[in-house]
C-alpha cells in the first residue's frame, strides 16, 4: 500500500512569489491535514480537509490556503512568500479527521521550502 | 502559554534502559497522538490514544484523561530509538503539538 506522497520534496522560492505544494493521501483516506514545522515554532497545524471540505484552520494568515480534490489529493498554496515561511511542510492522511476514532494519521516525508 | 507541555526536552540513555517521556495538556481532547521524527524530517505515528493504555513492541503509551497526562515508555531502549518524540493533542478541531523530546540512546 503506497504511503502519503508529497511533492516536491525541496523547493527554493524568492520572497514575494507564491508556491503550491501537493499531497497525495493513502488510497481510501479522505482526511488530509497540513502542518508547518520550523526550528523556532515547532509543529503547527495549518488546516484539515475531509471530503473536499475544509473542516478546520489553524492560526495562520490568509496567505496560506488549501483545497482538496474529489480524489482526496490536496494542495496548499502560500502567496506573497516571506522569509519566515521557510519551513518543512508536512501533510498527513487518515480515514477520518485527526485519525479519531478509526486510526492514526500517516505522514508524508514533507516538502522543505526555502524562501530567499 | 503552551497547550501541550512535554518533558524532558532532551534525554540521553544507555542502551537497554527504560525510558519515560511525559506529556501534559490543557485542552479537551478527542485523542492524544505520539509521533516519532527521525533526522531528515519523516514523521511516524506511534500511537493514538483516547483512554487507557496501548502497547506496540517495546513501546507503551498511557493516558490519564482526568489528569490530562500521557506518558510514552520505551523498554530495553536501543540506539535505533534515537529520535524526537512529539506529543500531539487532537481536540476534534485541530492539533496542538508539544515541542518534542530529543532522545539519544548510546550503545
mmCIF file of C-alpha atoms in Angstrom:
data_model
loop_
_atom_site.group_PDB
_atom_site.id
_atom_site.type_symbol
_atom_site.label_atom_id
_atom_site.label_comp_id
_atom_site.label_asym_id
_atom_site.label_seq_id
_atom_site.Cartn_x
_atom_site.Cartn_y
_atom_site.Cartn_z
ATOM 1 C CA UNK A 1 0.000 0.000 0.000
ATOM 2 C CA UNK A 2 1.584 3.297 -1.074
ATOM 3 C CA UNK A 3 2.202 5.852 1.630
ATOM 4 C CA UNK A 4 1.491 9.554 1.682
ATOM 5 C CA UNK A 5 3.297 11.296 -1.159
ATOM 6 C CA UNK A 6 4.301 14.917 -1.033
ATOM 7 C CA UNK A 7 5.718 16.802 -3.971
ATOM 8 C CA UNK A 8 8.055 18.434 -4.466
ATOM 9 C CA UNK A 9 10.455 17.345 -1.704
ATOM 10 C CA UNK A 10 12.549 20.502 -1.883
ATOM 11 C CA UNK A 11 11.758 23.944 -3.168
ATOM 12 C CA UNK A 12 13.534 27.288 -3.251
ATOM 13 C CA UNK A 13 11.445 30.388 -3.877
ATOM 14 C CA UNK A 14 12.043 34.107 -3.822
ATOM 15 C CA UNK A 15 10.321 36.431 -1.387
ATOM 16 C CA UNK A 16 7.059 37.699 -2.853
ATOM 17 C CA UNK A 17 6.465 34.652 -5.054
ATOM 18 C CA UNK A 18 3.766 32.104 -4.485
ATOM 19 C CA UNK A 19 4.082 28.338 -4.108
ATOM 20 C CA UNK A 20 1.829 25.312 -4.394
ATOM 21 C CA UNK A 21 2.563 22.075 -2.582
ATOM 22 C CA UNK A 22 0.853 18.767 -3.256
ATOM 23 C CA UNK A 23 -0.127 15.860 -1.037
ATOM 24 C CA UNK A 24 -1.495 12.530 -2.241
ATOM 25 C CA UNK A 25 -3.015 10.568 0.646
ATOM 26 C CA UNK A 26 -3.108 6.852 1.158
ATOM 27 C CA UNK A 27 -5.732 5.253 -1.044
ATOM 28 C CA UNK A 28 -9.096 5.299 0.706
ATOM 29 C CA UNK A 29 -8.169 8.064 3.130
ATOM 30 C CA UNK A 30 -10.481 11.051 2.922
ATOM 31 C CA UNK A 31 -8.880 13.288 5.524
ATOM 32 C CA UNK A 32 -5.789 15.351 4.772
ATOM 33 C CA UNK A 33 -4.212 17.788 7.186
ATOM 34 C CA UNK A 34 -1.287 20.153 6.757
ATOM 35 C CA UNK A 35 1.392 21.273 9.199
ATOM 36 C CA UNK A 36 4.274 23.707 9.255
ATOM 37 C CA UNK A 37 7.437 22.843 11.149
ATOM 38 C CA UNK A 38 10.121 25.394 11.949
ATOM 39 C CA UNK A 39 13.019 25.254 14.411
ATOM 40 C CA UNK A 40 11.573 28.155 16.376
ATOM 41 C CA UNK A 41 7.866 27.270 16.500
ATOM 42 C CA UNK A 42 7.968 23.504 16.149
ATOM 43 C CA UNK A 43 4.988 21.816 14.556
ATOM 44 C CA UNK A 44 1.906 23.938 13.948
ATOM 45 C CA UNK A 45 -1.434 22.948 12.481
ATOM 46 C CA UNK A 46 -2.361 24.688 9.236
ATOM 47 C CA UNK A 47 -5.649 23.172 8.108
ATOM 48 C CA UNK A 48 -7.588 19.986 7.708
ATOM 49 C CA UNK A 49 -9.741 18.772 4.831
ATOM 50 C CA UNK A 50 -12.268 15.992 4.763
ATOM 51 C CA UNK A 51 -14.224 15.025 1.666
ATOM 52 C CA UNK A 52 -13.229 18.223 -0.165
ATOM 53 C CA UNK A 53 -14.347 20.492 2.681
ATOM 54 C CA UNK A 54 -12.051 22.462 4.944
ATOM 55 C CA UNK A 55 -13.030 21.404 8.437
ATOM 56 C CA UNK A 56 -10.615 23.452 10.446
ATOM 57 C CA UNK A 57 -7.928 26.060 10.077
ATOM 58 C CA UNK A 58 -5.058 26.916 12.357
ATOM 59 C CA UNK A 59 -3.876 30.368 13.282
ATOM 60 C CA UNK A 60 -2.159 31.333 10.040
ATOM 61 C CA UNK A 61 -2.687 34.392 7.831
ATOM 62 C CA UNK A 62 -4.885 34.281 4.762
ATOM 63 C CA UNK A 63 -1.798 33.924 2.549
ATOM 64 C CA UNK A 64 -1.980 30.254 3.438
ATOM 65 C CA UNK A 65 -4.771 28.414 1.680
ATOM 66 C CA UNK A 66 -5.576 24.934 0.553
ATOM 67 C CA UNK A 67 -8.020 22.730 -1.203
ATOM 68 C CA UNK A 68 -8.893 19.087 -1.599
ATOM 69 C CA UNK A 69 -9.972 17.396 -4.784
ATOM 70 C CA UNK A 70 -12.534 14.675 -5.329
ATOM 71 C CA UNK A 71 -9.778 12.037 -5.357
ATOM 72 C CA UNK A 72 -8.714 13.298 -1.889
ATOM 73 C CA UNK A 73 -5.454 14.764 -3.167
ATOM 74 C CA UNK A 74 -4.783 18.079 -1.533
ATOM 75 C CA UNK A 75 -2.812 21.169 -2.370
ATOM 76 C CA UNK A 76 -1.719 24.043 -0.200
ATOM 77 C CA UNK A 77 -0.800 27.432 -1.532
ATOM 78 C CA UNK A 78 1.219 30.196 0.033
ATOM 79 C CA UNK A 79 1.068 33.557 -1.667
ATOM 80 C CA UNK A 80 3.411 36.516 -1.268
ATOM 81 C CA UNK A 81 6.102 34.422 0.353
ATOM 82 C CA UNK A 82 8.017 35.820 3.293
ATOM 83 C CA UNK A 83 11.396 34.707 4.628
ATOM 84 C CA UNK A 84 9.626 33.369 7.710
ATOM 85 C CA UNK A 85 7.665 30.916 5.579
ATOM 86 C CA UNK A 86 10.814 28.833 5.184
ATOM 87 C CA UNK A 87 9.888 25.562 6.831
ATOM 88 C CA UNK A 88 9.179 21.892 6.445
ATOM 89 C CA UNK A 89 5.578 21.469 5.339
ATOM 90 C CA UNK A 90 4.066 18.139 6.240
ATOM 91 C CA UNK A 91 0.779 16.581 5.341
ATOM 92 C CA UNK A 92 -0.931 13.642 6.953
ATOM 93 C CA UNK A 93 -3.771 11.450 5.802
ATOM 94 C CA UNK A 94 -6.224 9.356 7.756
ATOM 95 C CA UNK A 95 -9.551 7.666 7.333
ATOM 96 C CA UNK A 96 -11.253 10.238 9.497
ATOM 97 C CA UNK A 97 -10.334 13.719 10.747
ATOM 98 C CA UNK A 98 -7.496 13.588 13.244
ATOM 99 C CA UNK A 99 -7.393 9.873 12.808
ATOM 100 C CA UNK A 100 -10.029 9.657 15.521
ATOM 101 C CA UNK A 101 -11.702 7.288 16.150
ATOM 102 C CA UNK A 102 -10.659 4.935 13.375
ATOM 103 C CA UNK A 103 -6.917 5.014 13.048
ATOM 104 C CA UNK A 104 -3.860 7.117 13.459
ATOM 105 C CA UNK A 105 -2.640 9.623 10.897
ATOM 106 C CA UNK A 106 0.049 8.764 8.358
ATOM 107 C CA UNK A 107 2.555 11.451 7.480
ATOM 108 C CA UNK A 108 4.334 12.247 4.250
ATOM 109 C CA UNK A 109 8.055 12.991 4.090
ATOM 110 C CA UNK A 110 7.385 16.690 3.797
ATOM 111 C CA UNK A 111 8.321 19.494 1.447
ATOM 112 C CA UNK A 112 11.219 21.621 2.574
ATOM 113 C CA UNK A 113 10.575 25.175 1.409
ATOM 114 C CA UNK A 114 13.322 27.762 1.471
ATOM 115 C CA UNK A 115 12.422 31.382 0.798
ATOM 116 C CA UNK A 116 15.333 33.612 -0.193
ATOM 117 C CA UNK B 1 1.056 29.507 27.229
ATOM 118 C CA UNK B 2 1.508 26.128 25.570
ATOM 119 C CA UNK B 3 -1.478 23.865 25.339
ATOM 120 C CA UNK B 4 0.845 20.834 25.346
ATOM 121 C CA UNK B 5 3.931 20.525 27.520
ATOM 122 C CA UNK B 6 6.475 17.760 27.205
ATOM 123 C CA UNK B 7 9.293 16.690 29.475
ATOM 124 C CA UNK B 8 12.147 16.229 29.373
ATOM 125 C CA UNK B 9 13.265 18.274 26.372
ATOM 126 C CA UNK B 10 16.402 16.201 25.945
ATOM 127 C CA UNK B 11 17.185 12.720 27.139
ATOM 128 C CA UNK B 12 20.310 10.588 26.848
ATOM 129 C CA UNK B 13 20.136 6.940 27.826
ATOM 130 C CA UNK B 14 22.340 3.886 27.738
ATOM 131 C CA UNK B 15 21.203 1.030 25.553
ATOM 132 C CA UNK B 16 18.847 -1.224 27.465
ATOM 133 C CA UNK B 17 17.495 1.443 29.808
ATOM 134 C CA UNK B 18 13.791 2.019 30.455
ATOM 135 C CA UNK B 19 12.722 5.448 29.184
ATOM 136 C CA UNK B 20 9.727 7.597 30.043
ATOM 137 C CA UNK B 21 8.607 10.744 28.219
ATOM 138 C CA UNK B 22 5.810 12.796 29.721
ATOM 139 C CA UNK B 23 3.118 14.933 28.124
ATOM 140 C CA UNK B 24 0.652 17.230 29.855
ATOM 141 C CA UNK B 25 -2.109 19.072 28.023
ATOM 142 C CA UNK B 26 -4.611 21.743 28.959
ATOM 143 C CA UNK B 27 -7.199 21.365 26.180
ATOM 144 C CA UNK B 28 -10.118 18.990 25.930
ATOM 145 C CA UNK B 29 -9.166 16.192 23.595
ATOM 146 C CA UNK B 30 -10.696 13.615 21.312
ATOM 147 C CA UNK B 31 -7.379 11.806 21.056
ATOM 148 C CA UNK B 32 -3.725 12.089 22.020
ATOM 149 C CA UNK B 33 -1.098 11.148 19.446
ATOM 150 C CA UNK B 34 2.520 10.180 19.954
ATOM 151 C CA UNK B 35 4.769 10.814 16.963
ATOM 152 C CA UNK B 36 8.366 9.883 16.206
ATOM 153 C CA UNK B 37 10.545 12.043 13.981
ATOM 154 C CA UNK B 38 13.926 10.913 12.733
ATOM 155 C CA UNK B 39 16.623 13.213 11.352
ATOM 156 C CA UNK B 40 15.602 14.153 7.832
ATOM 157 C CA UNK B 41 12.084 15.016 8.904
ATOM 158 C CA UNK B 42 9.959 11.930 8.338
ATOM 159 C CA UNK B 43 7.263 11.525 10.988
ATOM 160 C CA UNK B 44 5.792 8.216 12.051
ATOM 161 C CA UNK B 45 2.636 7.998 14.105
ATOM 162 C CA UNK B 46 3.317 5.647 17.019
ATOM 163 C CA UNK B 47 0.068 5.700 18.942
ATOM 164 C CA UNK B 48 -3.322 7.311 19.055
ATOM 165 C CA UNK B 49 -4.984 7.154 22.478
ATOM 166 C CA UNK B 50 -8.319 8.271 23.782
ATOM 167 C CA UNK B 51 -8.155 6.264 27.009
ATOM 168 C CA UNK B 52 -6.137 3.648 28.866
ATOM 169 C CA UNK B 53 -3.013 2.078 27.500
ATOM 170 C CA UNK B 54 -1.604 0.766 24.238
ATOM 171 C CA UNK B 55 1.442 -1.385 23.584
ATOM 172 C CA UNK B 56 3.382 -1.966 20.395
ATOM 173 C CA UNK B 57 6.545 -3.983 20.703
ATOM 174 C CA UNK B 58 8.832 -2.238 23.178
ATOM 175 C CA UNK B 59 6.705 0.916 23.213
ATOM 176 C CA UNK B 60 3.910 1.559 25.675
ATOM 177 C CA UNK B 61 1.677 4.635 25.783
ATOM 178 C CA UNK B 62 -0.679 5.519 28.604
ATOM 179 C CA UNK B 63 -3.140 8.305 29.150
ATOM 180 C CA UNK B 64 -4.956 9.627 32.207
ATOM 181 C CA UNK B 65 -7.865 11.703 30.963
ATOM 182 C CA UNK B 66 -8.747 13.112 34.406
ATOM 183 C CA UNK B 67 -5.200 14.316 34.996
ATOM 184 C CA UNK B 68 -4.699 15.377 31.350
ATOM 185 C CA UNK B 69 -1.444 13.497 31.205
ATOM 186 C CA UNK B 70 0.107 10.911 28.927
ATOM 187 C CA UNK B 71 3.348 9.002 29.043
ATOM 188 C CA UNK B 72 5.381 7.173 26.433
ATOM 189 C CA UNK B 73 7.577 4.381 27.715
ATOM 190 C CA UNK B 74 10.331 2.592 25.835
ATOM 191 C CA UNK B 75 11.523 -0.672 27.349
ATOM 192 C CA UNK B 76 15.010 -2.052 26.582
ATOM 193 C CA UNK B 77 15.983 1.065 24.625
ATOM 194 C CA UNK B 78 18.110 0.678 21.506
ATOM 195 C CA UNK B 79 20.198 3.162 19.506
ATOM 196 C CA UNK B 80 17.644 2.984 16.686
ATOM 197 C CA UNK B 81 15.130 4.534 19.095
ATOM 198 C CA UNK B 82 17.142 7.769 18.886
ATOM 199 C CA UNK B 83 14.713 10.338 17.509
ATOM 200 C CA UNK B 84 12.495 13.223 18.531
ATOM 201 C CA UNK B 85 9.242 12.153 20.159
ATOM 202 C CA UNK B 86 6.323 14.541 19.846
ATOM 203 C CA UNK B 87 3.058 14.535 21.712
ATOM 204 C CA UNK B 88 0.017 15.982 19.905
ATOM 205 C CA UNK B 89 -3.408 16.692 21.357
ATOM 206 C CA UNK B 90 -6.316 16.482 18.912
ATOM 207 C CA UNK B 91 -9.340 18.456 20.085
ATOM 208 C CA UNK B 92 -11.676 17.395 17.301
ATOM 209 C CA UNK B 93 -10.930 20.697 15.595
ATOM 210 C CA UNK B 94 -7.183 20.891 15.443
ATOM 211 C CA UNK B 95 -3.883 19.577 16.723
ATOM 212 C CA UNK B 96 -1.736 21.149 19.400
ATOM 213 C CA UNK B 97 1.834 19.914 19.483
ATOM 214 C CA UNK B 98 4.427 19.619 22.202
ATOM 215 C CA UNK B 99 7.918 20.873 21.466
ATOM 216 C CA UNK B 100 9.289 17.358 21.374
ATOM 217 C CA UNK B 101 11.710 15.262 23.381
ATOM 218 C CA UNK B 102 15.032 14.554 21.727
ATOM 219 C CA UNK B 103 16.162 11.065 22.717
ATOM 220 C CA UNK B 104 19.669 9.743 22.194
ATOM 221 C CA UNK B 105 20.382 6.128 23.070
ATOM 222 C CA UNK B 106 24.075 5.342 23.414
ATOM 223 C CA UNK B 107 25.334 1.831 22.643
#
